[in-house]
Amino acid sequence: MFIFLFQILRSLNISFLNISLVRLGQYLTLHLISLFILIIILNEGDLTNFSLTYQAKVCGISVLLFVGTSLFVAESSHLQQLKNWQYAASIASISNLIFLPLLKIISQKESLSLWLPALVMLCFVGLWGLTFRSKTLWKALLKLRPQPAASFHTPLTEHPNDFFSGKTILLHGATSVMGRTFLARIESYKLQKLLLLDNDLIQLEMLIEELGKAYPELETHLFSSVTLTQQTVKSIFNSYKPDIVLDFGRYFCSPTADGGLASFLKINALIPYWLVNNAYQSGTALMLSLQPELIGKDKIAQESQDALTTVFQQLDSSKLRVVMVQTPLLVDDSGVLWYARQLHKLAIKQTVCVQAPQFLTDIVDLGKYLICNPVHHGSVWHPLFAKKLSFNGLKTILKTHPGDLSNHLALIPDSKVQAKNLITTDHSRLAIITREFLSVSEADAYFHKLETVLQENPSDVEAHLNAA
């Protein structure tokens, strides 16, 4: 029976089945425990009048009802926004609410009519029509979560390249794969000034030389992020007043390998913090910031990221639009092979990756839309379509063709990312992450402490931050 039900659900491609078998088992356990407790309450703690066969039938039909209820509500966009435990509790409550009154009525005869499943289904379909069509209940439950816009009521610029025309752009992470992808398109952007920040000064100077030869009319300035301080960032904004900040220095990374923890914290936390604060104060219109996915669990790196997200969410407003996008592994990254090997060592079940040109187009389009629309303040975005590689697929590529990893990844077709924590919007390729980030209290004090530690004891940054 259960195999038959599973095949039906699988053929319908219902999003409820994105739940793992382990989690599904946990949900069913929660349901049966809650059902058992409620039956005891309804019968005043006495189950001796019911045979084991009858109790087994009750549990079996209740499980079928639980699965049936899940099947009916799986397509509800409101329920898809709930956390897993909220989802399970809601389904268990609905199925028990329907089943228990009927059970109480027929329990004296200790019989379960064959008409009972049909009657139960009719009841919960009616309840579903009344409850899940009512938006007020779910709005109350989800009022703190970012909601998708009704439509793109303000059209994008007719000529996309005009968005950058005559603007001063500050690009943090100029030599990164996303930075170079942006610079490869500047011929059509018609920029006024270009401010480049990067930690690799040699590559940055070579890049400036290339740009000078190709675009002699473009005013370009370079700054080493290694020597940046809060005061130098402030002076950059005061002198050049950038219209748009592209924070591309933060990308898919490993804190322990990418220059060490001290370098990671400065590039991925402190400099973006200085940039967003000065952008807010100086009248910058838009900041696009990549939020890196971390390899491995690093408490300090995660804490700094949560603190920075908190600041971004506070400053994202009509005065400065801060668009945060979580960045998967970039196919075009020169270090993609190294990152893939680390993911293989950690036995990551699935790797999600995107190509930089398409990803840049998506986030620029998103920025152009959000800059003139008062929606989605504080949201974090994620690609809705990406290349998905299983652990076994990654293992095979690394074993047979490690040198051609980028080419193999590029050949994988984009597919839709299926996740319960993504809210789709009218942007066809990006979705909002509904995961609630930890709110770090006194974020400004945290970054002041971080700046002090990096200046005085960069080699002992981990010990000092753990002690703080």
CSV table of C-alpha atoms in Angstrom, one decimal:
chain,number,residue,atom,x,y,z
A,1,MET,CA,0.0,0.0,0.0
A,2,PHE,CA,2.7,2.5,1.0
A,3,ILE,CA,4.8,1.6,-2.1
A,4,PHE,CA,1.7,2.2,-4.2
A,5,LEU,CA,1.1,5.6,-2.6
A,6,PHE,CA,4.8,6.5,-3.0
A,7,GLN,CA,4.6,5.8,-6.7
A,8,ILE,CA,1.5,7.9,-7.1
A,9,LEU,CA,3.1,10.9,-5.3
A,10,ARG,CA,6.3,10.5,-7.2
A,11,SER,CA,4.4,10.5,-10.5
A,12,LEU,CA,2.6,13.7,-9.5
A,13,ASN,CA,6.0,15.4,-8.8
A,14,ILE,CA,4.7,17.0,-5.7
A,15,SER,CA,7.1,19.3,-3.8
A,16,PHE,CA,6.2,17.5,-0.5
A,17,LEU,CA,8.5,14.7,-1.7
A,18,ASN,CA,11.5,17.0,-1.5
A,19,ILE,CA,11.5,16.0,2.2
A,20,SER,CA,14.0,13.3,2.9
A,21,LEU,CA,12.8,9.8,4.1
A,22,VAL,CA,14.4,10.4,7.5
A,23,ARG,CA,12.5,13.7,7.9
A,24,LEU,CA,9.3,12.1,6.6
A,25,GLY,CA,9.7,9.4,9.3
A,26,GLN,CA,10.1,12.1,11.9
A,27,TYR,CA,6.9,13.8,10.7
A,28,LEU,CA,5.0,10.5,10.8
A,29,THR,CA,6.3,9.8,14.3
A,30,LEU,CA,5.2,13.3,15.5
A,31,HIS,CA,1.8,12.7,14.0
A,32,LEU,CA,1.3,9.3,15.7
A,33,ILE,CA,2.6,10.5,19.0
A,34,SER,CA,0.2,13.5,19.0
A,35,LEU,CA,-2.6,11.2,17.8
A,36,PHE,CA,-1.9,8.7,20.6
A,37,ILE,CA,-1.8,11.5,23.3
A,38,LEU,CA,-5.1,13.0,22.1
A,39,ILE,CA,-6.9,9.6,22.0
A,40,ILE,CA,-5.8,9.0,25.6
A,41,ILE,CA,-7.2,12.4,26.5
A,42,LEU,CA,-10.5,11.8,24.7
A,43,ASN,CA,-10.9,8.4,26.4
A,44,GLU,CA,-9.8,9.6,29.8
A,45,GLY,CA,-6.7,7.5,29.8
A,46,ASP,CA,-8.4,4.2,29.3
A,47,LEU,CA,-7.6,2.2,26.1
A,48,THR,CA,-8.5,-1.3,27.5
A,49,ASN,CA,-11.8,-1.3,25.8
A,50,PHE,CA,-10.1,-1.3,22.3
A,51,SER,CA,-8.5,-4.3,20.8
A,52,LEU,CA,-5.0,-4.1,19.3
A,53,THR,CA,-6.4,-4.8,15.8
A,54,TYR,CA,-8.7,-1.9,16.1
A,55,GLN,CA,-6.0,0.4,17.4
A,56,ALA,CA,-3.7,-0.7,14.5
A,57,LYS,CA,-6.5,0.2,12.0
A,58,VAL,CA,-6.9,3.6,13.6
A,59,CYS,CA,-3.2,4.3,13.3
A,60,GLY,CA,-3.1,3.1,9.8
A,61,ILE,CA,-5.9,5.2,8.6
A,62,SER,CA,-4.6,8.3,10.4
A,63,VAL,CA,-1.2,7.8,8.7
A,64,LEU,CA,-3.0,7.6,5.3
A,65,LEU,CA,-4.9,10.8,6.2
A,66,PHE,CA,-1.6,12.5,7.2
A,67,VAL,CA,-0.1,11.6,3.8
A,68,GLY,CA,-3.3,12.6,2.0
A,69,THR,CA,-3.4,16.0,3.8
A,70,SER,CA,0.3,16.6,2.9
A,71,LEU,CA,-0.5,15.8,-0.7
A,72,PHE,CA,-3.3,18.3,-0.9
A,73,VAL,CA,-1.5,21.2,0.8
A,74,ALA,CA,1.9,20.6,-0.8
A,75,GLU,CA,1.2,23.1,-3.5
A,76,SER,CA,0.2,25.8,-1.1
A,77,SER,CA,2.7,28.7,-1.4
A,78,HIS,CA,2.0,29.7,2.1
A,79,LEU,CA,2.9,26.4,3.6
A,80,GLN,CA,6.0,26.2,1.5
A,81,GLN,CA,7.3,29.2,3.4
A,82,LEU,CA,7.1,27.5,6.8
A,83,LYS,CA,10.1,26.0,8.6
A,84,ASN,CA,10.1,22.2,8.5
A,85,TRP,CA,8.9,21.8,12.1
A,86,GLN,CA,6.1,24.3,11.5
A,87,TYR,CA,5.1,22.4,8.4
A,88,ALA,CA,5.0,19.1,10.2
A,89,ALA,CA,3.1,20.5,13.2
A,90,SER,CA,0.5,22.1,10.8
A,91,ILE,CA,-0.1,19.0,8.9
A,92,ALA,CA,-0.4,16.8,12.1
A,93,SER,CA,-2.8,19.3,13.6
A,94,ILE,CA,-5.0,19.4,10.5
A,95,SER,CA,-5.2,15.6,10.1
A,96,ASN,CA,-5.8,15.1,13.8
A,97,LEU,CA,-8.4,17.8,14.0
A,98,ILE,CA,-10.4,16.1,11.2
A,99,PHE,CA,-9.9,12.5,12.3
A,100,LEU,CA,-10.4,12.6,16.1
A,101,PRO,CA,-14.0,13.8,16.2
A,102,LEU,CA,-15.0,11.1,13.8
A,103,LEU,CA,-13.0,8.6,15.8
A,104,LYS,CA,-14.8,9.7,19.0
A,105,ILE,CA,-18.2,9.2,17.4
A,106,ILE,CA,-17.6,5.6,16.1
A,107,SER,CA,-15.3,4.4,18.9
A,108,GLN,CA,-18.0,2.9,21.1
A,109,LYS,CA,-18.8,0.4,18.4
A,110,GLU,CA,-15.2,-0.4,17.7
A,111,SER,CA,-15.7,-0.4,14.0
A,112,LEU,CA,-14.2,1.5,11.1
A,113,SER,CA,-16.6,1.8,8.1
A,114,LEU,CA,-15.2,1.5,4.6
A,115,TRP,CA,-16.9,4.9,4.0
A,116,LEU,CA,-14.8,6.5,6.7
A,117,PRO,CA,-11.8,7.4,4.4
A,118,ALA,CA,-14.1,9.0,1.8
A,119,LEU,CA,-15.9,10.9,4.5
A,120,VAL,CA,-12.6,12.0,6.0
A,121,MET,CA,-11.3,13.1,2.6
A,122,LEU,CA,-14.4,15.1,2.0
A,123,CYS,CA,-14.1,16.8,5.4
A,124,PHE,CA,-10.4,17.9,5.1
A,125,VAL,CA,-10.9,19.0,1.4
A,126,GLY,CA,-13.7,21.4,2.7
A,127,LEU,CA,-11.4,22.5,5.6
A,128,TRP,CA,-8.6,23.0,3.2
A,129,GLY,CA,-10.8,25.2,1.0
A,130,LEU,CA,-11.8,27.4,3.9
A,131,THR,CA,-8.4,27.6,5.7
A,132,PHE,CA,-5.7,27.7,3.0
A,133,ARG,CA,-7.6,30.1,0.8
A,134,SER,CA,-7.8,32.5,3.6
A,135,LYS,CA,-4.6,34.7,3.3
A,136,THR,CA,-5.1,36.5,6.6
A,137,LEU,CA,-4.1,33.5,8.8
A,138,TRP,CA,-0.9,32.8,6.9
A,139,LYS,CA,0.0,36.5,6.7
A,140,ALA,CA,-0.1,36.6,10.4
A,141,LEU,CA,2.2,33.6,10.7
A,142,LEU,CA,4.6,34.9,8.0
A,143,LYS,CA,4.5,38.6,8.5
A,144,LEU,CA,8.2,38.8,9.4
A,145,ARG,CA,9.3,37.0,6.3
A,146,PRO,CA,10.1,38.8,3.0
A,147,GLN,CA,7.2,38.5,0.6
A,148,PRO,CA,7.5,38.4,-3.2
A,149,ALA,CA,6.3,41.4,-5.2
A,150,ALA,CA,3.0,41.3,-7.0
A,151,SER,CA,4.5,42.1,-10.3
A,152,PHE,CA,7.3,44.0,-12.1
A,153,HIS,CA,5.1,47.1,-12.1
A,154,THR,CA,8.1,49.2,-13.0
A,155,PRO,CA,9.7,48.0,-16.2
A,156,LEU,CA,13.4,47.5,-16.6
A,157,THR,CA,15.3,50.1,-18.6
A,158,GLU,CA,14.6,49.7,-22.3
A,159,HIS,CA,18.4,49.6,-23.0
A,160,PRO,CA,20.0,47.7,-20.2
A,161,ASN,CA,23.5,49.2,-20.7
A,162,ASP,CA,22.1,52.7,-20.1
A,163,PHE,CA,21.8,51.7,-16.5
A,164,PHE,CA,25.5,52.3,-16.0
A,165,SER,CA,25.9,55.2,-18.5
A,166,GLY,CA,27.7,58.2,-17.0
A,167,LYS,CA,28.0,56.5,-13.6
A,168,THR,CA,30.9,56.1,-11.2
A,169,ILE,CA,31.3,52.5,-10.3
A,170,LEU,CA,33.3,51.1,-7.3
A,171,LEU,CA,34.2,47.5,-7.9
A,172,HIS,CA,35.5,45.5,-4.9
A,173,GLY,CA,37.1,42.3,-6.1
A,174,ALA,CA,38.2,43.6,-9.5
A,175,THR,CA,40.4,40.5,-10.3
A,176,SER,CA,37.8,38.0,-9.1
A,177,VAL,CA,35.9,36.0,-11.7
A,178,MET,CA,32.8,38.2,-11.2
A,179,GLY,CA,34.9,41.3,-11.3
A,180,ARG,CA,36.6,40.3,-14.6
A,181,THR,CA,33.2,39.3,-16.1
A,182,PHE,CA,31.9,42.8,-15.3
A,183,LEU,CA,35.0,44.5,-16.7
A,184,ALA,CA,34.7,42.4,-19.9
A,185,ARG,CA,31.5,44.3,-20.6
A,186,ILE,CA,32.4,47.9,-19.8
A,187,GLU,CA,32.7,48.9,-23.5
A,188,SER,CA,28.9,48.9,-23.7
A,189,TYR,CA,28.4,50.4,-20.2
A,190,LYS,CA,29.8,53.9,-21.0
A,191,LEU,CA,31.0,54.5,-17.5
A,192,GLN,CA,32.3,57.9,-16.3
A,193,LYS,CA,34.7,56.6,-13.6
A,194,LEU,CA,35.8,53.2,-12.4
A,195,LEU,CA,37.3,52.6,-8.9
A,196,LEU,CA,38.9,49.2,-8.5
A,197,LEU,CA,39.7,47.5,-5.2
A,198,ASP,CA,41.5,44.2,-4.9
A,199,ASN,CA,43.9,42.4,-2.6
A,200,ASP,CA,46.1,41.2,-5.5
A,201,LEU,CA,48.0,44.5,-6.3
A,202,ILE,CA,50.1,42.9,-9.1
A,203,GLN,CA,47.1,41.6,-11.0
A,204,LEU,CA,45.3,44.8,-10.3
A,205,GLU,CA,48.0,46.9,-11.9
A,206,MET,CA,48.1,44.6,-14.9
A,207,LEU,CA,44.4,45.0,-15.2
A,208,ILE,CA,44.6,48.8,-15.1
A,209,GLU,CA,47.2,48.7,-17.8
A,210,GLU,CA,44.9,46.6,-20.0
A,211,LEU,CA,42.0,48.9,-19.4
A,212,GLY,CA,44.1,52.0,-20.1
A,213,LYS,CA,45.1,50.6,-23.5
A,214,ALA,CA,41.6,49.5,-24.5
A,215,TYR,CA,39.6,52.5,-23.0
A,216,PRO,CA,41.9,55.5,-22.8
A,217,GLU,CA,39.0,57.9,-22.2
A,218,LEU,CA,37.8,56.0,-19.1
A,219,GLU,CA,39.0,57.5,-15.8
A,220,THR,CA,40.2,54.6,-13.6
A,221,HIS,CA,41.7,54.5,-10.1
A,222,LEU,CA,43.0,51.5,-8.2
A,223,PHE,CA,43.3,50.8,-4.5
A,224,SER,CA,44.9,47.8,-2.7
A,225,SER,CA,42.4,46.3,-0.3
A,226,VAL,CA,45.3,45.0,1.8
A,227,THR,CA,46.2,48.5,3.0
A,228,LEU,CA,42.6,49.8,3.2
A,229,THR,CA,41.4,51.3,6.4
A,230,GLN,CA,38.1,52.9,7.5
A,231,GLN,CA,39.6,56.3,6.9
A,232,THR,CA,40.8,55.5,3.3
A,233,VAL,CA,37.5,54.0,2.4
A,234,LYS,CA,35.8,57.2,3.7
A,235,SER,CA,38.1,59.4,1.7
A,236,ILE,CA,37.4,57.4,-1.5
A,237,PHE,CA,33.7,58.0,-1.1
A,238,ASN,CA,34.2,61.7,-0.3
A,239,SER,CA,36.5,62.2,-3.3
A,240,TYR,CA,34.8,60.2,-6.0
A,241,LYS,CA,31.2,59.7,-4.8
A,242,PRO,CA,30.4,56.4,-6.5
A,243,ASP,CA,26.9,55.9,-7.8
A,244,ILE,CA,27.0,52.1,-7.6
A,245,VAL,CA,29.1,49.7,-5.4
A,246,LEU,CA,29.7,46.2,-6.7
A,247,ASP,CA,31.0,44.1,-3.8
A,248,PHE,CA,32.3,41.1,-5.7
A,249,GLY,CA,35.3,40.4,-3.5
A,250,ARG,CA,33.2,38.0,-1.5
A,251,TYR,CA,32.5,34.7,-3.2
A,252,PHE,CA,32.5,30.9,-2.6
A,253,CYS,CA,35.3,30.4,-0.2
A,254,SER,CA,37.2,28.6,2.5
A,255,PRO,CA,38.2,30.8,5.5
A,256,THR,CA,41.2,28.7,6.4
A,257,ALA,CA,42.7,28.6,2.9
A,258,ASP,CA,41.8,31.9,1.2
A,259,GLY,CA,44.6,33.9,2.7
A,260,GLY,CA,44.0,32.7,6.2
A,261,LEU,CA,41.3,33.7,8.7
A,262,ALA,CA,42.5,37.3,9.2
A,263,SER,CA,42.6,38.0,5.5
A,264,PHE,CA,39.2,36.3,5.0
A,265,LEU,CA,37.6,38.5,7.8
A,266,LYS,CA,38.9,41.7,6.3
A,267,ILE,CA,38.0,40.9,2.7
A,268,ASN,CA,34.6,39.2,3.5
A,269,ALA,CA,33.4,41.2,6.5
A,270,LEU,CA,35.3,44.4,7.4
A,271,ILE,CA,35.7,46.0,4.0
A,272,PRO,CA,32.0,45.3,2.9
A,273,TYR,CA,31.0,46.8,6.3
A,274,TRP,CA,33.1,50.0,5.5
A,275,LEU,CA,31.7,50.1,2.0
A,276,VAL,CA,28.0,49.8,3.0
A,277,ASN,CA,28.3,52.4,5.8
A,278,ASN,CA,30.0,55.0,3.5
A,279,ALA,CA,27.6,54.2,0.7
A,280,TYR,CA,24.7,54.9,2.9
A,281,GLN,CA,26.2,58.2,4.2
A,282,SER,CA,27.4,59.5,0.8
A,283,GLY,CA,24.2,59.0,-1.3
A,284,THR,CA,25.2,55.9,-3.3
A,285,ALA,CA,22.1,54.6,-5.0
A,286,LEU,CA,22.8,50.8,-5.2
A,287,MET,CA,25.1,48.2,-3.7
A,288,LEU,CA,25.2,44.7,-5.1
A,289,SER,CA,27.0,42.3,-2.7
A,290,LEU,CA,27.8,38.6,-3.1
A,291,GLN,CA,27.3,36.6,0.1
A,292,PRO,CA,29.8,33.6,-0.1
A,293,GLU,CA,28.8,30.1,0.7
A,294,LEU,CA,31.3,28.7,3.2
A,295,ILE,CA,33.1,25.4,2.9
A,296,GLY,CA,33.0,23.7,6.2
A,297,LYS,CA,31.7,25.1,9.5
A,298,ASP,CA,33.7,28.0,10.9
A,299,LYS,CA,32.0,29.7,13.8
A,300,ILE,CA,33.9,33.0,13.5
A,301,ALA,CA,33.4,33.2,9.7
A,302,GLN,CA,29.7,32.5,10.1
A,303,GLU,CA,29.3,35.0,12.9
A,304,SER,CA,30.9,37.7,10.9
A,305,GLN,CA,28.7,36.9,7.9
A,306,ASP,CA,25.5,37.0,10.1
A,307,ALA,CA,26.7,40.4,11.6
A,308,LEU,CA,27.2,41.8,8.1
A,309,THR,CA,23.8,40.5,6.9
A,310,THR,CA,22.3,42.3,9.9
A,311,VAL,CA,23.9,45.6,8.9
A,312,PHE,CA,22.9,45.2,5.3
A,313,GLN,CA,19.3,44.5,6.3
A,314,GLN,CA,19.2,47.6,8.5
A,315,LEU,CA,20.6,49.9,5.8
A,316,ASP,CA,18.7,48.5,2.8
A,317,SER,CA,16.1,51.2,2.2
A,318,SER,CA,14.9,53.8,-0.3
A,319,LYS,CA,18.1,55.8,0.4
A,320,LEU,CA,20.4,52.9,-0.5
A,321,ARG,CA,19.3,49.6,-2.0
A,322,VAL,CA,21.5,46.8,-0.8
A,323,VAL,CA,21.0,43.7,-2.8
A,324,MET,CA,22.5,40.6,-1.2
A,325,VAL,CA,22.9,37.5,-3.3
A,326,GLN,CA,24.2,34.1,-2.0
A,327,THR,CA,26.8,32.9,-4.4
A,328,PRO,CA,27.2,29.2,-5.4
A,329,LEU,CA,30.4,27.8,-6.8
A,330,LEU,CA,31.3,29.7,-10.0
A,331,VAL,CA,32.1,27.4,-12.9
A,332,ASP,CA,34.5,30.1,-14.3
A,333,ASP,CA,36.5,30.4,-11.1
A,334,SER,CA,40.2,29.5,-11.6
A,335,GLY,CA,40.1,27.7,-8.2
A,336,VAL,CA,37.1,25.6,-9.1
A,337,LEU,CA,39.2,22.4,-9.0
A,338,TRP,CA,40.5,23.1,-5.5
A,339,TYR,CA,37.1,23.9,-4.2
A,340,ALA,CA,35.6,20.8,-5.8
A,341,ARG,CA,38.2,18.6,-4.1
A,342,GLN,CA,37.4,20.2,-0.7
A,343,LEU,CA,33.7,19.5,-1.3
A,344,HIS,CA,34.5,15.9,-2.2
A,345,LYS,CA,36.5,15.5,1.0
A,346,LEU,CA,33.6,16.8,3.0
A,347,ALA,CA,31.3,14.4,1.2
A,348,ILE,CA,28.8,17.1,0.2
A,349,LYS,CA,25.8,15.4,-1.3
A,350,GLN,CA,25.2,18.0,-4.0
A,351,THR,CA,27.2,20.9,-5.4
A,352,VAL,CA,25.3,23.8,-7.0
A,353,CYS,CA,27.2,26.0,-9.4
A,354,VAL,CA,26.5,28.8,-11.9
A,355,GLN,CA,28.4,30.5,-14.7
A,356,ALA,CA,29.6,34.0,-14.1
A,357,PRO,CA,28.2,35.8,-17.2
A,358,GLN,CA,24.6,34.6,-16.7
A,359,PHE,CA,24.8,35.2,-13.0
A,360,LEU,CA,26.1,38.8,-13.5
A,361,THR,CA,23.2,39.5,-15.9
A,362,ASP,CA,20.7,38.2,-13.4
A,363,ILE,CA,21.9,40.2,-10.4
A,364,VAL,CA,22.3,43.4,-12.5
A,365,ASP,CA,18.7,43.0,-13.7
A,366,LEU,CA,17.6,42.5,-10.1
A,367,GLY,CA,19.5,45.6,-9.0
A,368,LYS,CA,17.9,47.7,-11.8
A,369,TYR,CA,14.4,46.5,-10.7
A,370,LEU,CA,14.9,46.9,-7.0
A,371,ILE,CA,16.5,50.4,-7.1
A,372,CYS,CA,13.2,51.9,-8.2
A,373,ASN,CA,10.8,49.6,-6.2
A,374,PRO,CA,10.1,49.7,-2.5
A,375,VAL,CA,10.0,45.9,-2.1
A,376,HIS,CA,12.1,43.1,-0.6
A,377,HIS,CA,14.1,45.3,1.8
A,378,GLY,CA,16.6,43.1,3.7
A,379,SER,CA,16.1,40.1,1.5
A,380,VAL,CA,18.8,37.6,0.6
A,381,TRP,CA,18.6,36.2,-3.0
A,382,HIS,CA,19.7,32.9,-4.5
A,383,PRO,CA,19.8,31.5,-8.1
A,384,LEU,CA,16.7,29.6,-8.9
A,385,PHE,CA,18.3,27.8,-11.9
A,386,ALA,CA,21.8,26.3,-11.5
A,387,LYS,CA,24.0,23.4,-12.5
A,388,LYS,CA,23.6,20.6,-10.0
A,389,LEU,CA,26.3,17.9,-9.5
A,390,SER,CA,25.8,15.0,-7.2
A,391,PHE,CA,28.6,13.6,-5.0
A,392,ASN,CA,29.0,10.6,-7.2
A,393,GLY,CA,29.1,12.7,-10.3
A,394,LEU,CA,31.8,15.0,-8.8
A,395,LYS,CA,33.7,11.9,-7.7
A,396,THR,CA,33.7,10.5,-11.2
A,397,ILE,CA,34.9,13.8,-12.8
A,398,LEU,CA,37.7,14.2,-10.3
A,399,LYS,CA,38.8,10.6,-10.9
A,400,THR,CA,38.7,10.6,-14.7
A,401,HIS,CA,39.0,14.2,-15.9
A,402,PRO,CA,40.1,16.5,-13.1
A,403,GLY,CA,41.8,18.9,-15.5
A,404,ASP,CA,38.6,19.4,-17.5
A,405,LEU,CA,36.4,20.1,-14.5
A,406,SER,CA,35.3,23.5,-15.7
A,407,ASN,CA,34.4,22.2,-19.1
A,408,HIS,CA,32.4,19.3,-17.6
A,409,LEU,CA,30.6,21.7,-15.3
A,410,ALA,CA,29.8,24.1,-18.2
A,411,LEU,CA,28.2,21.2,-20.1
A,412,ILE,CA,25.7,20.4,-17.3
A,413,PRO,CA,22.3,22.0,-18.2
A,414,ASP,CA,20.8,24.4,-15.8
A,415,SER,CA,17.9,23.0,-13.8
A,416,LYS,CA,15.5,24.4,-11.2
A,417,VAL,CA,16.7,24.5,-7.6
A,418,GLN,CA,14.1,22.7,-5.5
A,419,ALA,CA,14.2,23.9,-1.9
A,420,LYS,CA,11.5,24.7,0.7
A,421,ASN,CA,13.4,27.8,1.8
A,422,LEU,CA,13.1,29.6,-1.5
A,423,ILE,CA,10.3,32.1,-2.4
A,424,THR,CA,9.9,32.6,-6.1
A,425,THR,CA,9.2,36.1,-7.4
A,426,ASP,CA,8.6,37.6,-10.8
A,427,HIS,CA,12.3,37.5,-11.5
A,428,SER,CA,12.5,34.3,-13.6
A,429,ARG,CA,16.0,33.2,-12.4
A,430,LEU,CA,16.4,34.4,-8.8
A,431,ALA,CA,14.4,33.6,-5.6
A,432,ILE,CA,14.4,34.9,-2.0
A,433,ILE,CA,15.9,32.8,0.8
A,434,THR,CA,13.5,32.5,3.6
A,435,ARG,CA,16.0,31.2,6.1
A,436,GLU,CA,16.2,33.6,9.1
A,437,PHE,CA,19.7,34.8,9.7
A,438,LEU,CA,20.9,35.1,13.3
A,439,SER,CA,20.5,38.7,14.4
A,440,VAL,CA,23.9,39.6,16.0
A,441,SER,CA,23.3,42.2,18.7
A,442,GLU,CA,25.4,45.4,18.5
A,443,ALA,CA,26.8,44.7,15.1
A,444,ASP,CA,28.7,48.0,15.0
A,445,ALA,CA,30.5,47.1,18.2
A,446,TYR,CA,31.3,43.7,16.7
A,447,PHE,CA,33.0,45.2,13.7
A,448,HIS,CA,34.8,47.8,15.8
A,449,LYS,CA,36.2,44.9,17.8
A,450,LEU,CA,37.1,43.0,14.6
A,451,GLU,CA,38.9,46.1,13.2
A,452,THR,CA,40.9,46.5,16.4
A,453,VAL,CA,42.0,42.9,16.5
A,454,LEU,CA,43.0,42.8,12.9
A,455,GLN,CA,45.2,45.9,13.4
A,456,GLU,CA,46.8,44.8,16.6
A,457,ASN,CA,46.8,41.0,16.6
A,458,PRO,CA,46.0,39.6,13.2
A,459,SER,CA,47.8,36.3,13.8
A,460,ASP,CA,45.7,35.7,17.0
A,461,VAL,CA,42.4,36.8,15.6
A,462,GLU,CA,40.7,33.5,16.3
A,463,ALA,CA,41.7,33.5,20.0
A,464,HIS,CA,40.7,37.1,20.5
A,465,LEU,CA,37.3,36.8,18.9
A,466,ASN,CA,36.5,33.6,20.7
A,467,ALA,CA,37.5,35.3,24.0
A,468,ALA,CA,35.4,38.4,23.2
